[in-house]
Amino acid sequence: MPKFVSLNIFVLIISDTRNESSDKSGKILERKIKESGHKVVDKKYIKDEPKQIKKSILKILDDKITNVIILTGGTGLTGRDSTPDVLKTKGITFEIK
């Protein structure tokens, strides 16, 4: 059986309306990550703005500490929900080392 490896996970919540006190899914994610033996290196709330999403993701990728980024939010049906479009079309490239 493979040896368990604890991962450093960054939770990025993208929302124009949610914050630490009103966000249920972010708290559940954080709890489940810890219960699974992994570490939440940070959890951040950002507005659903394409430039801010891209900037935040690139900054996390640069930190060299995070193994996994979990994004939640910004994926609804309104015009303000831009996470999939940012990841798909804004030139973010991922390099696996």
PDB file of C-alpha atoms in Angstrom:
ATOM      1  CA  MET A   1       0.000   0.000   0.000  1.00  0.00           C
ATOM      2  CA  PRO A   2       1.372   3.462  -0.909  1.00  0.00           C
ATOM      3  CA  LYS A   3       2.588   5.719   1.886  1.00  0.00           C
ATOM      4  CA  PHE A   4       0.223   8.585   2.813  1.00  0.00           C
ATOM      5  CA  VAL A   5       1.548  12.017   1.838  1.00  0.00           C
ATOM      6  CA  SER A   6       0.068  15.056   3.549  1.00  0.00           C
ATOM      7  CA  LEU A   7      -0.604  17.866   1.080  1.00  0.00           C
ATOM      8  CA  ASN A   8      -0.512  21.633   1.602  1.00  0.00           C
ATOM      9  CA  ILE A   9      -3.850  22.897   0.331  1.00  0.00           C
ATOM     10  CA  PHE A  10      -4.922  26.481  -0.367  1.00  0.00           C
ATOM     11  CA  VAL A  11      -8.687  27.109  -0.389  1.00  0.00           C
ATOM     12  CA  LEU A  12      -9.716  30.053  -2.554  1.00  0.00           C
ATOM     13  CA  ILE A  13     -13.345  31.140  -2.166  1.00  0.00           C
ATOM     14  CA  ILE A  14     -14.567  33.312  -5.028  1.00  0.00           C
ATOM     15  CA  SER A  15     -17.691  35.269  -4.210  1.00  0.00           C
ATOM     16  CA  ASP A  16     -19.168  38.732  -4.254  1.00  0.00           C
ATOM     17  CA  THR A  17     -21.371  37.908  -1.263  1.00  0.00           C
ATOM     18  CA  ARG A  18     -19.636  35.355   0.965  1.00  0.00           C
ATOM     19  CA  ASN A  19     -17.165  35.981   3.779  1.00  0.00           C
ATOM     20  CA  GLU A  20     -15.829  34.034   6.756  1.00  0.00           C
ATOM     21  CA  SER A  21     -19.039  34.430   8.750  1.00  0.00           C
ATOM     22  CA  SER A  22     -21.517  33.617   5.960  1.00  0.00           C
ATOM     23  CA  ASP A  23     -19.657  30.900   4.035  1.00  0.00           C
ATOM     24  CA  LYS A  24     -20.670  27.332   4.891  1.00  0.00           C
ATOM     25  CA  SER A  25     -18.937  25.466   2.056  1.00  0.00           C
ATOM     26  CA  GLY A  26     -15.514  26.969   2.797  1.00  0.00           C
ATOM     27  CA  LYS A  27     -15.756  25.866   6.424  1.00  0.00           C
ATOM     28  CA  ILE A  28     -16.783  22.355   5.376  1.00  0.00           C
ATOM     29  CA  LEU A  29     -13.882  22.163   2.906  1.00  0.00           C
ATOM     30  CA  GLU A  30     -11.422  23.298   5.566  1.00  0.00           C
ATOM     31  CA  ARG A  31     -12.728  20.758   8.091  1.00  0.00           C
ATOM     32  CA  LYS A  32     -12.688  17.881   5.572  1.00  0.00           C
ATOM     33  CA  ILE A  33      -9.149  18.708   4.456  1.00  0.00           C
ATOM     34  CA  LYS A  34      -7.892  18.630   8.047  1.00  0.00           C
ATOM     35  CA  GLU A  35      -9.845  15.451   8.858  1.00  0.00           C
ATOM     36  CA  SER A  36      -8.171  13.814   5.841  1.00  0.00           C
ATOM     37  CA  GLY A  37      -4.718  14.495   7.288  1.00  0.00           C
ATOM     38  CA  HIS A  38      -3.814  17.380   5.023  1.00  0.00           C
ATOM     39  CA  LYS A  39      -2.915  20.962   5.910  1.00  0.00           C
ATOM     40  CA  VAL A  40      -4.805  24.116   4.950  1.00  0.00           C
ATOM     41  CA  VAL A  41      -1.944  26.527   4.297  1.00  0.00           C
ATOM     42  CA  ASP A  42      -4.408  29.367   3.796  1.00  0.00           C
ATOM     43  CA  LYS A  43      -8.005  30.166   2.997  1.00  0.00           C
ATOM     44  CA  LYS A  44      -8.807  33.399   1.214  1.00  0.00           C
ATOM     45  CA  TYR A  45     -11.986  35.147   0.068  1.00  0.00           C
ATOM     46  CA  ILE A  46     -11.805  37.191  -3.105  1.00  0.00           C
ATOM     47  CA  LYS A  47     -14.365  38.982  -5.239  1.00  0.00           C
ATOM     48  CA  ASP A  48     -15.524  37.437  -8.490  1.00  0.00           C
ATOM     49  CA  GLU A  49     -13.317  39.658 -10.638  1.00  0.00           C
ATOM     50  CA  PRO A  50     -11.328  37.981 -13.445  1.00  0.00           C
ATOM     51  CA  LYS A  51      -8.127  39.969 -12.826  1.00  0.00           C
ATOM     52  CA  GLN A  52      -8.250  39.279  -9.101  1.00  0.00           C
ATOM     53  CA  ILE A  53      -8.864  35.551  -9.644  1.00  0.00           C
ATOM     54  CA  LYS A  54      -5.934  35.252 -12.046  1.00  0.00           C
ATOM     55  CA  LYS A  55      -3.624  37.319  -9.828  1.00  0.00           C
ATOM     56  CA  SER A  56      -4.510  35.243  -6.760  1.00  0.00           C
ATOM     57  CA  ILE A  57      -3.961  31.908  -8.498  1.00  0.00           C
ATOM     58  CA  LEU A  58      -0.626  32.976  -9.958  1.00  0.00           C
ATOM     59  CA  LYS A  59       0.525  34.260  -6.542  1.00  0.00           C
ATOM     60  CA  ILE A  60      -0.396  30.940  -4.918  1.00  0.00           C
ATOM     61  CA  LEU A  61       1.457  29.020  -7.634  1.00  0.00           C
ATOM     62  CA  ASP A  62       4.525  31.196  -7.018  1.00  0.00           C
ATOM     63  CA  ASP A  63       4.645  30.483  -3.278  1.00  0.00           C
ATOM     64  CA  LYS A  64       6.175  27.002  -3.804  1.00  0.00           C
ATOM     65  CA  ILE A  65       4.461  25.848  -0.568  1.00  0.00           C
ATOM     66  CA  THR A  66       1.048  24.878  -1.905  1.00  0.00           C
ATOM     67  CA  ASN A  67       0.551  21.451  -3.480  1.00  0.00           C
ATOM     68  CA  VAL A  68      -3.160  21.827  -4.267  1.00  0.00           C
ATOM     69  CA  ILE A  69      -5.453  24.790  -4.893  1.00  0.00           C
ATOM     70  CA  ILE A  70      -9.153  24.237  -4.312  1.00  0.00           C
ATOM     71  CA  LEU A  71     -11.380  26.906  -5.824  1.00  0.00           C
ATOM     72  CA  THR A  72     -14.983  27.215  -4.804  1.00  0.00           C
ATOM     73  CA  GLY A  73     -17.505  29.758  -6.017  1.00  0.00           C
ATOM     74  CA  GLY A  74     -17.691  31.921  -9.073  1.00  0.00           C
ATOM     75  CA  THR A  75     -19.211  29.113 -11.106  1.00  0.00           C
ATOM     76  CA  GLY A  76     -22.919  29.970 -11.174  1.00  0.00           C
ATOM     77  CA  LEU A  77     -25.088  30.996 -14.088  1.00  0.00           C
ATOM     78  CA  THR A  78     -24.880  34.768 -13.775  1.00  0.00           C
ATOM     79  CA  GLY A  79     -22.620  37.014 -15.799  1.00  0.00           C
ATOM     80  CA  ARG A  80     -20.641  37.793 -12.635  1.00  0.00           C
ATOM     81  CA  ASP A  81     -19.542  34.175 -12.199  1.00  0.00           C
ATOM     82  CA  SER A  82     -16.247  34.112 -14.065  1.00  0.00           C
ATOM     83  CA  THR A  83     -14.007  31.440 -12.532  1.00  0.00           C
ATOM     84  CA  PRO A  84     -14.268  28.851 -15.354  1.00  0.00           C
ATOM     85  CA  ASP A  85     -13.683  31.529 -17.993  1.00  0.00           C
ATOM     86  CA  VAL A  86     -10.599  32.857 -16.194  1.00  0.00           C
ATOM     87  CA  LEU A  87      -9.083  29.398 -15.907  1.00  0.00           C
ATOM     88  CA  LYS A  88      -9.923  28.581 -19.498  1.00  0.00           C
ATOM     89  CA  THR A  89      -9.072  31.765 -21.387  1.00  0.00           C
ATOM     90  CA  LYS A  90      -6.867  34.078 -19.358  1.00  0.00           C
ATOM     91  CA  GLY A  91      -3.580  32.413 -20.128  1.00  0.00           C
ATOM     92  CA  ILE A  92      -2.973  30.670 -16.854  1.00  0.00           C
ATOM     93  CA  THR A  93      -0.600  27.824 -17.477  1.00  0.00           C
ATOM     94  CA  PHE A  94       0.190  25.094 -15.007  1.00  0.00           C
ATOM     95  CA  GLU A  95       3.589  23.481 -14.760  1.00  0.00           C
ATOM     96  CA  ILE A  96       3.949  20.196 -12.948  1.00  0.00           C
ATOM     97  CA  LYS A  97       7.378  19.699 -11.412  1.00  0.00           C
TER      98      LYS A  97
END
